[in-house]
Amino acid sequence: MPLLQQKIERHGIALGVLIAIVISAGGLVEVVPLYLTARSMPAAEGIHPYTPLALAGRDVYVREGCYGCHSQMIRTLRSETARYGAYSRAGESVYDRPFQFGSKRTGPDLARIGGRYTDEWHLQHLLDPRAVVPDSNMPAYAWLADQRVDPHEVERRMRALQKLGDPYSAQDLQSVSAQVQGHSELEALIAYLQGLGVTAQH
Amino acid sequence: MPEWIRAAAIVLICVVLLAGFAITLSMARYGRGRWGLGETTGHVWDGDLREGAHAIPWWSLVLYLGTLLFASLYLVLYAGPGRSAGILRVNQESEHAAALAALAPQRERLLATWRDTPIEQLAANSQMMAVARPLFETQCAACHGRRGLGARGFPNLTNEDWMWGGTEQDVLTTIREGRTGVMPPLGAALGAEGVEQVIAYVFSLSGTKVPEDYARAGKDKFAVCAACHGADARGNTAVGAPNLTDTIWLYGSGPEDLREAITHGRTNTMPTFKARFDEGEIRLLAAYVFSLGTTARNTTASRD
């Protein structure tokens, strides 16, 4: 029996410390590059942090679990780019925390849904999907029309994102109230959807 | 941190890991501490529990090393580690480009055909319409319905009522450039009573029985509407003002629908598709729209 192994195995504390070192090394090797990548990944051309209303809409999107049925990731497959547009790139998601790539498509991919339909279409579709797409199995989200966006909450979230490195200016933070006051969550969600993928050119 | 240091670090980690696995596994067979068959590690628990120990068999080591060799080859041939593009230079983007390139001649041929064939002929060509159908269903059906029968606020494409004109050029322009129709709010100008009178007059145009004095008063007030809808209320395709004398209603035929439209106005937009489609595809879709008009009349009207 090898001497070193015997020595280590007979000393509980030494074994524990060495195990901790090995596991930390493995963790660091996996985690540290991700942090560095996140920082060195530049935003794609035309990609800006979300406007206050779109940010509020994004939170509604996440809260309602839209990602459960809609992906936001156009893969590099001809059939996908023919239907949805140019494939998604990493630089387009830098301001998504967390990203909404998703992996389930009960409904269509939404990565480039912005501008494809009118605001009016989205309004009707969210209030009652069957009104515009008779065989849709998407749930209705009519109550979103009755819930107002809270400007203070949006501003707090923008401050948090600012701390994480999103380039919001002091002016952006001041304009939050003016931009979201009085808007319903439905309008916020539509603002978010209408911005998806429109700024990134092919 | 400079890019090359990061890349080098990743390459180093990969090499060290692979080499480390290979050495550790080899030691399990050839290392100094190997044991013979039937030997134990020497530990004894509970008086009689022992841990058997045996050098791993050669085939197991070969399999392990084989996976490491596979991993090494993969890392060299394909993209990674670091920023290496791999010897084969194959990645998902190049695969996508290759898939497009493989179909490009066929696609170009079709697009050229669609650009050069008169729309009427395209619409009559069932093979071409079979190609157009999935295009319509993925790009147009969300608003206009799978059979083009529309929905509230989204025009039916299967009838002869064309808000923006029904010539080939009109339909092509609609798809290519999009359309935005605006009806201004007239509630303040007409007053509550005036709105009701105009509603009565508009209903009378399509043969609905309404109180005559109301309709007469509405007719006088219709002058403000005539700028867009025309004095005869037959609409104006130049500005997308619908014909009010037929029984086709974009937003519903109830008095409340008209009241809402007159009081608050309406804005309706058809998005532009010139960035999404080639001119050939636009012509094909226009042909498909015309083909809907002739086929849908023979089918029972069901909106999907």
Coordinates of C-alpha atoms in Angstrom, one line a residue:
Chain A
M1 CA 0.0 0.0 0.0
P2 CA 1.4 3.4 -1.0
L3 CA 2.8 5.4 1.9
L4 CA 1.3 8.8 1.0
Q5 CA -2.2 7.5 0.6
Q6 CA -2.0 5.6 3.8
K7 CA -0.8 8.8 5.6
I8 CA -3.5 11.0 4.2
E9 CA -6.3 8.5 4.8
R10 CA -5.3 8.1 8.4
H11 CA -5.5 11.8 9.1
G12 CA -9.1 13.0 8.9
I13 CA -8.3 16.7 9.0
A14 CA -5.6 16.5 6.4
L15 CA -7.9 14.5 4.2
G16 CA -10.7 17.0 4.6
V17 CA -8.4 20.0 3.8
L18 CA -7.0 18.3 0.7
I19 CA -10.5 17.3 -0.5
A20 CA -11.6 20.9 0.0
I21 CA -8.6 22.2 -2.0
V22 CA -9.2 19.8 -4.9
I23 CA -13.0 20.6 -5.1
S24 CA -12.3 24.4 -4.9
A25 CA -9.7 24.1 -7.7
G26 CA -12.3 22.3 -9.9
G27 CA -14.9 24.9 -9.0
L28 CA -12.6 27.8 -9.7
V29 CA -11.5 26.5 -13.1
E30 CA -15.2 26.2 -14.1
V31 CA -16.5 29.4 -12.5
V32 CA -13.8 32.0 -13.0
P33 CA -13.6 31.8 -16.8
L34 CA -17.4 32.3 -16.9
Y35 CA -17.1 35.6 -15.0
L36 CA -14.3 36.7 -17.3
T37 CA -16.3 35.8 -20.3
A38 CA -19.3 37.6 -19.1
R39 CA -17.2 40.7 -18.8
S40 CA -15.4 40.4 -22.1
M41 CA -18.5 39.6 -24.1
P42 CA -19.4 42.9 -25.7
A43 CA -22.9 43.9 -26.5
A44 CA -23.8 43.2 -30.1
E45 CA -24.3 46.3 -32.3
G46 CA -27.5 48.1 -31.5
I47 CA -28.1 46.2 -28.2
H48 CA -28.8 48.5 -25.4
P49 CA -30.1 48.0 -21.8
Y50 CA -33.8 47.6 -21.6
T51 CA -35.9 50.8 -21.4
P52 CA -37.8 51.0 -18.0
L53 CA -41.1 49.9 -19.6
A54 CA -39.5 47.0 -21.4
L55 CA -37.6 46.0 -18.3
A56 CA -40.9 45.9 -16.4
G57 CA -42.4 43.8 -19.2
R58 CA -39.4 41.5 -19.0
D59 CA -40.1 40.9 -15.4
V60 CA -43.7 40.1 -16.2
Y61 CA -42.5 37.7 -18.9
V62 CA -40.3 35.9 -16.3
R63 CA -42.9 36.0 -13.6
E64 CA -45.6 34.5 -15.8
G65 CA -43.2 31.8 -16.9
C66 CA -43.5 32.6 -20.6
Y67 CA -40.1 30.8 -21.0
G68 CA -41.9 27.6 -20.1
C69 CA -43.4 27.5 -23.6
H70 CA -41.4 30.1 -25.6
S71 CA -37.7 30.0 -26.3
Q72 CA -35.7 33.0 -27.3
M73 CA -32.9 31.2 -29.1
I74 CA -32.9 30.8 -32.8
R75 CA -30.5 28.0 -33.5
T76 CA -28.1 27.7 -36.4
L77 CA -30.4 25.5 -38.4
R78 CA -31.7 26.5 -41.9
S79 CA -35.3 25.6 -40.9
E80 CA -35.1 28.0 -37.9
T81 CA -33.5 30.9 -39.7
A82 CA -36.0 30.6 -42.5
R83 CA -38.9 30.9 -40.1
Y84 CA -37.6 33.2 -37.4
G85 CA -34.7 35.2 -38.9
A86 CA -31.0 35.3 -38.2
Y87 CA -29.7 33.0 -35.6
S88 CA -29.2 34.3 -32.1
R89 CA -25.8 35.5 -31.0
A90 CA -24.3 35.7 -27.5
G91 CA -23.8 39.5 -27.8
E92 CA -27.6 40.0 -28.0
S93 CA -28.2 38.6 -24.6
V94 CA -25.7 40.5 -22.5
Y95 CA -28.4 42.6 -20.7
D96 CA -30.6 39.5 -20.1
R97 CA -30.3 38.5 -16.4
P98 CA -31.1 35.7 -16.5
F99 CA -31.2 35.0 -20.2
Q100 CA -34.5 33.6 -21.6
F101 CA -33.1 31.1 -24.1
G102 CA -35.5 28.4 -22.9
S103 CA -35.6 24.9 -24.2
K104 CA -39.3 24.3 -24.7
R105 CA -41.3 25.4 -27.7
T106 CA -45.0 24.8 -27.1
G107 CA -45.4 28.2 -28.8
P108 CA -43.0 29.8 -31.3
D109 CA -39.6 31.2 -30.6
L110 CA -39.7 34.9 -29.6
A111 CA -36.1 36.0 -30.1
R112 CA -37.1 38.2 -33.0
I113 CA -40.8 38.7 -32.4
G114 CA -40.3 42.5 -32.2
G115 CA -42.1 44.4 -34.9
R116 CA -43.5 41.3 -36.5
Y117 CA -47.0 42.0 -35.3
T118 CA -48.6 45.2 -34.3
D119 CA -49.2 46.4 -30.7
E120 CA -52.9 45.9 -31.3
W121 CA -52.3 42.3 -32.3
H122 CA -50.3 41.6 -29.1
L123 CA -53.0 43.3 -27.1
Q124 CA -55.8 41.2 -28.5
H125 CA -53.6 38.1 -28.4
L126 CA -52.6 38.5 -24.8
L127 CA -56.2 39.3 -23.7
D128 CA -57.5 36.3 -25.6
P129 CA -55.2 34.3 -27.8
R130 CA -58.2 32.6 -29.5
A131 CA -59.4 35.9 -30.8
V132 CA -56.7 36.1 -33.3
V133 CA -55.3 32.5 -33.5
P134 CA -58.3 30.2 -33.3
D135 CA -56.4 27.0 -32.6
S136 CA -53.9 28.5 -30.1
N137 CA -53.5 26.7 -26.8
M138 CA -51.9 29.7 -25.1
P139 CA -53.5 30.8 -21.9
A140 CA -55.1 34.3 -21.8
Y141 CA -53.3 36.9 -19.7
A142 CA -56.2 39.4 -19.4
W143 CA -55.6 40.4 -15.8
L144 CA -52.3 42.0 -16.8
A145 CA -54.3 44.9 -18.2
D146 CA -55.6 45.7 -14.7
Q147 CA -52.2 45.7 -12.9
R148 CA -50.1 48.8 -13.0
V149 CA -46.3 48.9 -13.2
D150 CA -44.7 50.2 -10.0
P151 CA -42.1 52.9 -10.9
H152 CA -40.2 52.5 -7.7
E153 CA -39.9 48.8 -8.2
V154 CA -38.6 49.3 -11.7
E155 CA -36.1 51.9 -10.5
R156 CA -34.8 49.6 -7.8
R157 CA -34.3 46.9 -10.4
M158 CA -32.5 49.3 -12.7
R159 CA -30.2 50.3 -9.8
A160 CA -29.4 46.6 -9.2
L161 CA -28.6 46.1 -12.9
Q162 CA -26.5 49.2 -12.8
K163 CA -24.5 47.6 -10.0
L164 CA -24.0 44.5 -12.1
G165 CA -22.6 46.6 -14.9
D166 CA -25.5 47.6 -17.1
P167 CA -24.7 51.1 -18.4
Y168 CA -27.8 52.9 -17.1
S169 CA -27.1 56.6 -16.6
A170 CA -28.4 58.8 -13.8
Q171 CA -30.7 60.4 -16.3
D172 CA -32.1 57.0 -17.2
L173 CA -32.9 56.4 -13.6
Q174 CA -34.6 59.8 -13.3
S175 CA -36.8 59.2 -16.3
V176 CA -38.2 55.9 -15.0
S177 CA -41.3 57.4 -13.3
A178 CA -42.2 59.4 -16.4
Q179 CA -41.8 56.4 -18.6
V180 CA -43.7 53.8 -16.7
Q181 CA -46.2 55.7 -14.6
G182 CA -49.7 54.7 -15.3
H183 CA -48.8 51.9 -17.7
S184 CA -50.3 48.5 -17.2
E185 CA -48.3 45.3 -17.0
L186 CA -49.8 44.3 -20.3
E187 CA -48.4 47.4 -22.0
A188 CA -45.1 46.8 -20.4
L189 CA -45.1 43.2 -21.7
I190 CA -45.9 44.4 -25.2
A191 CA -43.1 47.0 -25.1
Y192 CA -40.7 44.2 -24.1
L193 CA -42.0 41.9 -26.9
Q194 CA -41.9 44.6 -29.5
G195 CA -38.2 45.2 -28.7
L196 CA -37.1 41.6 -29.0
G197 CA -34.5 41.2 -31.7
V198 CA -35.3 44.3 -33.6
T199 CA -32.1 46.1 -33.0
A200 CA -29.7 43.4 -33.9
Q201 CA -29.1 43.3 -37.6
H202 CA -28.2 40.1 -39.4
Chain B
M1 CA -6.9 40.2 -18.9
P2 CA -5.5 40.0 -22.5
E3 CA -7.3 37.6 -24.7
W4 CA -4.3 35.4 -25.4
I5 CA -3.6 34.8 -21.8
R6 CA -7.1 33.6 -21.2
A7 CA -7.0 31.3 -24.3
A8 CA -3.6 30.0 -23.2
A9 CA -4.9 29.3 -19.7
I10 CA -7.8 27.4 -21.1
V11 CA -5.5 25.3 -23.4
L12 CA -3.2 24.7 -20.4
I13 CA -6.1 23.5 -18.2
C14 CA -7.3 21.2 -20.9
V15 CA -3.9 19.7 -21.5
V16 CA -3.2 19.3 -17.7
L17 CA -6.6 17.7 -17.1
L18 CA -6.2 15.2 -20.0
A19 CA -2.7 14.3 -19.0
G20 CA -3.7 14.1 -15.4
F21 CA -6.5 11.7 -16.2
A22 CA -4.2 9.6 -18.3
I23 CA -1.5 9.4 -15.6
T24 CA -3.9 8.6 -12.8
L25 CA -5.6 5.9 -14.8
S26 CA -2.3 4.4 -15.8
M27 CA -1.2 4.4 -12.2
A28 CA -4.3 2.4 -11.3
R29 CA -2.7 -0.4 -13.3
Y30 CA 1.0 0.2 -13.4
G31 CA 1.6 2.5 -10.4
R32 CA 3.8 1.5 -7.5
G33 CA 0.9 0.9 -5.2
R34 CA -0.8 -1.8 -7.3
W35 CA -2.1 -4.9 -5.6
G36 CA -2.4 -8.4 -6.8
L37 CA -5.7 -10.3 -7.3
G38 CA -7.4 -11.1 -4.0
E39 CA -5.5 -8.6 -2.0
T40 CA -7.1 -5.9 0.1
T41 CA -6.3 -2.3 0.9
G42 CA -5.5 -3.3 4.4
H43 CA -8.4 -1.5 6.0
V44 CA -10.5 -3.5 8.3
W45 CA -13.8 -2.2 9.6
D46 CA -16.1 -3.7 12.2
G47 CA -13.6 -6.5 12.6
D48 CA -14.2 -8.2 9.3
L49 CA -15.1 -5.7 6.6
R50 CA -12.3 -5.4 4.0
E51 CA -11.9 -3.4 0.9
G52 CA -10.8 -5.5 -2.0
A53 CA -8.2 -3.9 -4.3
H54 CA -7.0 -4.9 -7.7
A55 CA -5.2 -3.3 -10.6
I56 CA -7.7 -2.4 -13.2
P57 CA -7.8 -4.8 -16.2
W58 CA -6.0 -3.9 -19.4
W59 CA -9.2 -3.6 -21.4
S60 CA -10.6 -1.1 -19.0
L61 CA -7.5 1.0 -19.2
V62 CA -7.6 0.9 -23.0
L63 CA -11.2 2.0 -23.0
Y64 CA -10.4 4.9 -20.6
L65 CA -7.4 6.0 -22.6
G66 CA -9.5 5.7 -25.8
T67 CA -12.0 8.2 -24.5
L68 CA -9.2 10.6 -23.7
L69 CA -7.7 10.1 -27.1
F70 CA -11.2 10.8 -28.6
A71 CA -11.5 14.0 -26.5
S72 CA -8.0 15.2 -27.6
L73 CA -8.7 14.6 -31.3
Y74 CA -12.1 16.3 -30.9
L75 CA -10.5 19.4 -29.3
V76 CA -7.9 19.5 -32.1
L77 CA -10.3 19.0 -35.0
Y78 CA -13.2 21.2 -33.9
A79 CA -13.5 24.6 -32.2
G80 CA -11.9 25.0 -28.8
P81 CA -10.0 25.0 -26.4
G82 CA -9.3 28.7 -26.1
R83 CA -10.1 30.5 -29.3
S84 CA -8.8 27.7 -31.5
A85 CA -11.1 27.2 -34.6
G86 CA -10.0 23.6 -35.0
I87 CA -8.2 22.0 -37.9
L88 CA -11.5 21.2 -39.7
R89 CA -12.8 24.8 -39.2
V90 CA -16.3 23.3 -38.9
N91 CA -18.7 24.9 -36.4
Q92 CA -22.4 25.6 -36.2
E93 CA -22.2 28.8 -38.2
S94 CA -20.3 27.2 -41.0
E95 CA -22.7 24.3 -41.0
H96 CA -25.6 26.8 -41.3
A97 CA -23.9 28.6 -44.1
A98 CA -23.3 25.3 -45.9
A99 CA -26.9 24.3 -45.5
L100 CA -28.0 27.6 -47.1
A101 CA -25.4 27.3 -49.8
A102 CA -26.6 23.8 -50.7
L103 CA -30.1 25.1 -51.3
A104 CA -29.1 28.4 -52.8
P105 CA -29.2 27.4 -56.5
Q106 CA -32.7 25.9 -56.1
R107 CA -33.9 28.9 -54.1
E108 CA -32.5 31.4 -56.6
R109 CA -34.2 29.5 -59.4
L110 CA -37.5 29.6 -57.6
L111 CA -37.2 33.3 -56.6
A112 CA -36.4 34.2 -60.2
T113 CA -39.4 32.3 -61.4
W114 CA -41.6 34.1 -58.9
R115 CA -40.1 37.5 -59.9
D116 CA -40.7 36.9 -63.6
T117 CA -44.0 35.0 -63.7
P118 CA -47.2 37.1 -63.9
I119 CA -49.0 36.9 -60.5
E120 CA -52.1 35.6 -62.1
Q121 CA -50.2 32.6 -63.4
L122 CA -48.6 32.0 -60.1
A123 CA -52.0 32.1 -58.4
A124 CA -53.3 29.5 -60.8
N125 CA -50.3 27.2 -60.3
S126 CA -51.2 24.7 -57.6
Q127 CA -47.6 23.6 -57.2
M128 CA -46.5 27.1 -56.5
M129 CA -49.4 27.7 -54.2
A130 CA -48.4 24.6 -52.2
V131 CA -45.0 26.3 -51.7
A132 CA -46.6 29.6 -50.7
R133 CA -48.9 28.0 -48.2
P134 CA -46.4 27.3 -45.4
L135 CA -44.9 30.8 -46.0
F136 CA -48.3 32.3 -45.5
E137 CA -49.1 30.2 -42.5
T138 CA -45.8 31.1 -40.7
Q139 CA -45.7 34.7 -41.6
C140 CA -49.2 36.0 -42.3
A141 CA -51.6 33.6 -40.5
A142 CA -51.2 35.0 -37.0
C143 CA -53.2 38.0 -38.0
H144 CA -55.1 37.0 -41.1
G145 CA -55.8 33.5 -40.1
R146 CA -54.6 30.2 -41.6
R147 CA -57.2 30.5 -44.4
G148 CA -56.9 34.3 -44.7
L149 CA -60.3 34.9 -43.1
G150 CA -59.0 37.5 -40.7
A151 CA -60.2 38.4 -37.3
R152 CA -61.5 41.5 -35.5
G153 CA -59.2 44.2 -36.6
F154 CA -57.4 42.1 -39.1
P155 CA -58.8 42.1 -42.6
N156 CA -60.3 39.1 -44.3
L157 CA -58.3 38.4 -47.5
T158 CA -60.8 36.1 -49.1
N159 CA -63.5 38.6 -50.1
E160 CA -63.6 41.3 -52.7
D161 CA -63.4 44.1 -50.2
W162 CA -59.9 45.7 -50.4
M163 CA -59.2 48.5 -48.0
W164 CA -56.0 49.5 -49.7
G165 CA -56.9 48.5 -53.2
G166 CA -57.1 45.1 -54.9
T167 CA -54.9 45.5 -57.9
E168 CA -51.7 43.5 -58.1
Q169 CA -49.7 46.6 -57.5
D170 CA -51.8 47.6 -54.4
V171 CA -51.4 44.2 -52.8
L172 CA -47.7 44.1 -53.6
T173 CA -47.2 47.5 -52.0
T174 CA -49.2 46.5 -49.0
I175 CA -47.0 43.5 -48.3
R176 CA -43.8 45.2 -49.2
E177 CA -44.2 48.5 -47.4
G178 CA -46.9 47.8 -44.9
R179 CA -49.9 50.1 -44.3
T180 CA -51.1 52.3 -41.5
G181 CA -54.7 53.4 -41.5
V182 CA -55.7 56.1 -39.1
M183 CA -59.2 57.1 -38.3
P184 CA -59.2 60.3 -36.1
P185 CA -61.3 60.5 -32.9
L186 CA -64.4 62.4 -33.7
G187 CA -66.3 62.1 -30.4
A188 CA -65.5 65.7 -29.4
A189 CA -66.4 67.2 -32.7
L190 CA -69.7 65.3 -33.1
G191 CA -70.9 65.3 -29.5
A192 CA -72.6 62.2 -27.9
E193 CA -75.8 62.8 -29.8
G194 CA -74.0 63.4 -33.1
V195 CA -72.1 60.1 -32.7
E196 CA -75.4 58.2 -32.3
Q197 CA -76.8 60.0 -35.4
V198 CA -73.8 59.1 -37.5
I199 CA -74.0 55.5 -36.3
A200 CA -77.7 55.4 -37.4
Y201 CA -76.8 56.9 -40.8
V202 CA -73.9 54.4 -41.4
F203 CA -76.2 51.5 -40.5
S204 CA -78.8 52.8 -42.9
L205 CA -76.3 52.6 -45.7
S206 CA -76.1 48.9 -45.5
G207 CA -79.8 48.4 -45.2
T208 CA -80.3 48.2 -41.4
K209 CA -83.6 49.7 -40.2
V210 CA -82.9 52.8 -38.1
P211 CA -85.0 55.7 -36.9
E212 CA -85.2 57.9 -39.9
D213 CA -84.8 61.3 -38.2
Y214 CA -81.7 60.0 -36.6
A215 CA -80.3 58.8 -39.9
R216 CA -81.2 62.1 -41.6
A217 CA -79.4 64.1 -38.9
G218 CA -76.5 61.7 -39.2
K219 CA -76.3 62.3 -43.0
D220 CA -75.7 66.0 -42.4
K221 CA -73.0 65.3 -39.9
F222 CA -71.4 62.7 -42.2
A223 CA -69.7 65.5 -44.1
V224 CA -66.8 65.3 -41.6
C225 CA -66.5 61.6 -42.4
A226 CA -66.7 62.1 -46.1
A227 CA -63.2 63.5 -46.3
C228 CA -61.9 59.9 -46.0
H229 CA -64.9 57.6 -46.6
G230 CA -66.2 59.7 -49.5
A231 CA -69.5 61.5 -49.9
D232 CA -71.1 58.2 -51.1
A233 CA -69.4 56.4 -48.1
R234 CA -67.9 53.9 -50.4
G235 CA -64.4 54.4 -48.9
N236 CA -61.1 55.4 -50.3
T237 CA -58.4 52.9 -50.9
A238 CA -55.8 55.6 -51.1
V239 CA -56.0 56.1 -47.3
G240 CA -57.4 52.7 -46.4
A241 CA -60.8 54.1 -45.5
P242 CA -63.3 51.2 -45.6
N243 CA -66.4 51.1 -47.7
L244 CA -69.3 51.7 -45.2
T245 CA -72.1 50.7 -47.6
D246 CA -71.4 47.0 -47.5
T247 CA -71.9 44.5 -44.7
I248 CA -68.2 43.8 -44.1
W249 CA -67.1 45.2 -40.8
L250 CA -63.4 45.1 -39.7
Y251 CA -64.1 45.7 -36.0
G252 CA -67.6 44.2 -35.7
S253 CA -71.0 45.3 -36.7
G254 CA -72.5 46.3 -33.3
P255 CA -73.4 49.9 -32.5
E256 CA -70.8 49.7 -29.7
D257 CA -68.1 48.9 -32.2
L258 CA -69.0 51.9 -34.3
R259 CA -69.4 54.1 -31.3
E260 CA -65.9 53.2 -30.1
A261 CA -64.4 53.8 -33.6
I262 CA -66.1 57.2 -34.1
T263 CA -65.5 58.4 -30.5
H264 CA -61.9 57.3 -30.0
G265 CA -60.7 56.7 -33.6
R266 CA -58.8 53.7 -34.8
T267 CA -55.3 53.1 -35.9
N268 CA -54.5 49.9 -37.7
T269 CA -51.1 48.8 -39.0
M270 CA -50.0 46.2 -41.4
P271 CA -46.2 45.7 -40.8
T272 CA -43.7 46.0 -43.6
F273 CA -42.3 42.7 -44.9
K274 CA -39.6 43.9 -47.3
A275 CA -36.8 43.2 -44.8
R276 CA -38.1 39.7 -44.2
F277 CA -38.9 38.7 -47.8
D278 CA -37.3 38.6 -51.1
E279 CA -39.2 40.4 -53.9
G280 CA -40.0 37.0 -55.4
E281 CA -41.5 35.8 -52.1
I282 CA -43.6 39.0 -51.9
R283 CA -45.0 38.3 -55.4
L284 CA -45.6 34.6 -54.4
L285 CA -47.5 35.7 -51.3
A286 CA -49.5 38.3 -53.3
A287 CA -50.5 35.4 -55.7
Y288 CA -51.4 33.3 -52.7
V289 CA -53.7 36.1 -51.4
F290 CA -55.4 36.2 -54.7
S291 CA -55.7 32.4 -54.8
L292 CA -57.5 32.6 -51.4
G293 CA -60.2 34.7 -52.8
T294 CA -61.1 32.0 -55.4
T295 CA -60.8 29.0 -53.1
A296 CA -62.2 30.2 -49.9
R297 CA -65.6 31.0 -51.5
N298 CA -66.0 27.3 -52.2
T299 CA -65.3 26.3 -48.6
T300 CA -67.4 26.7 -45.6
A301 CA -66.4 29.8 -43.8
S302 CA -64.5 28.7 -40.7
R303 CA -61.9 31.1 -39.6
D304 CA -59.0 28.8 -39.1

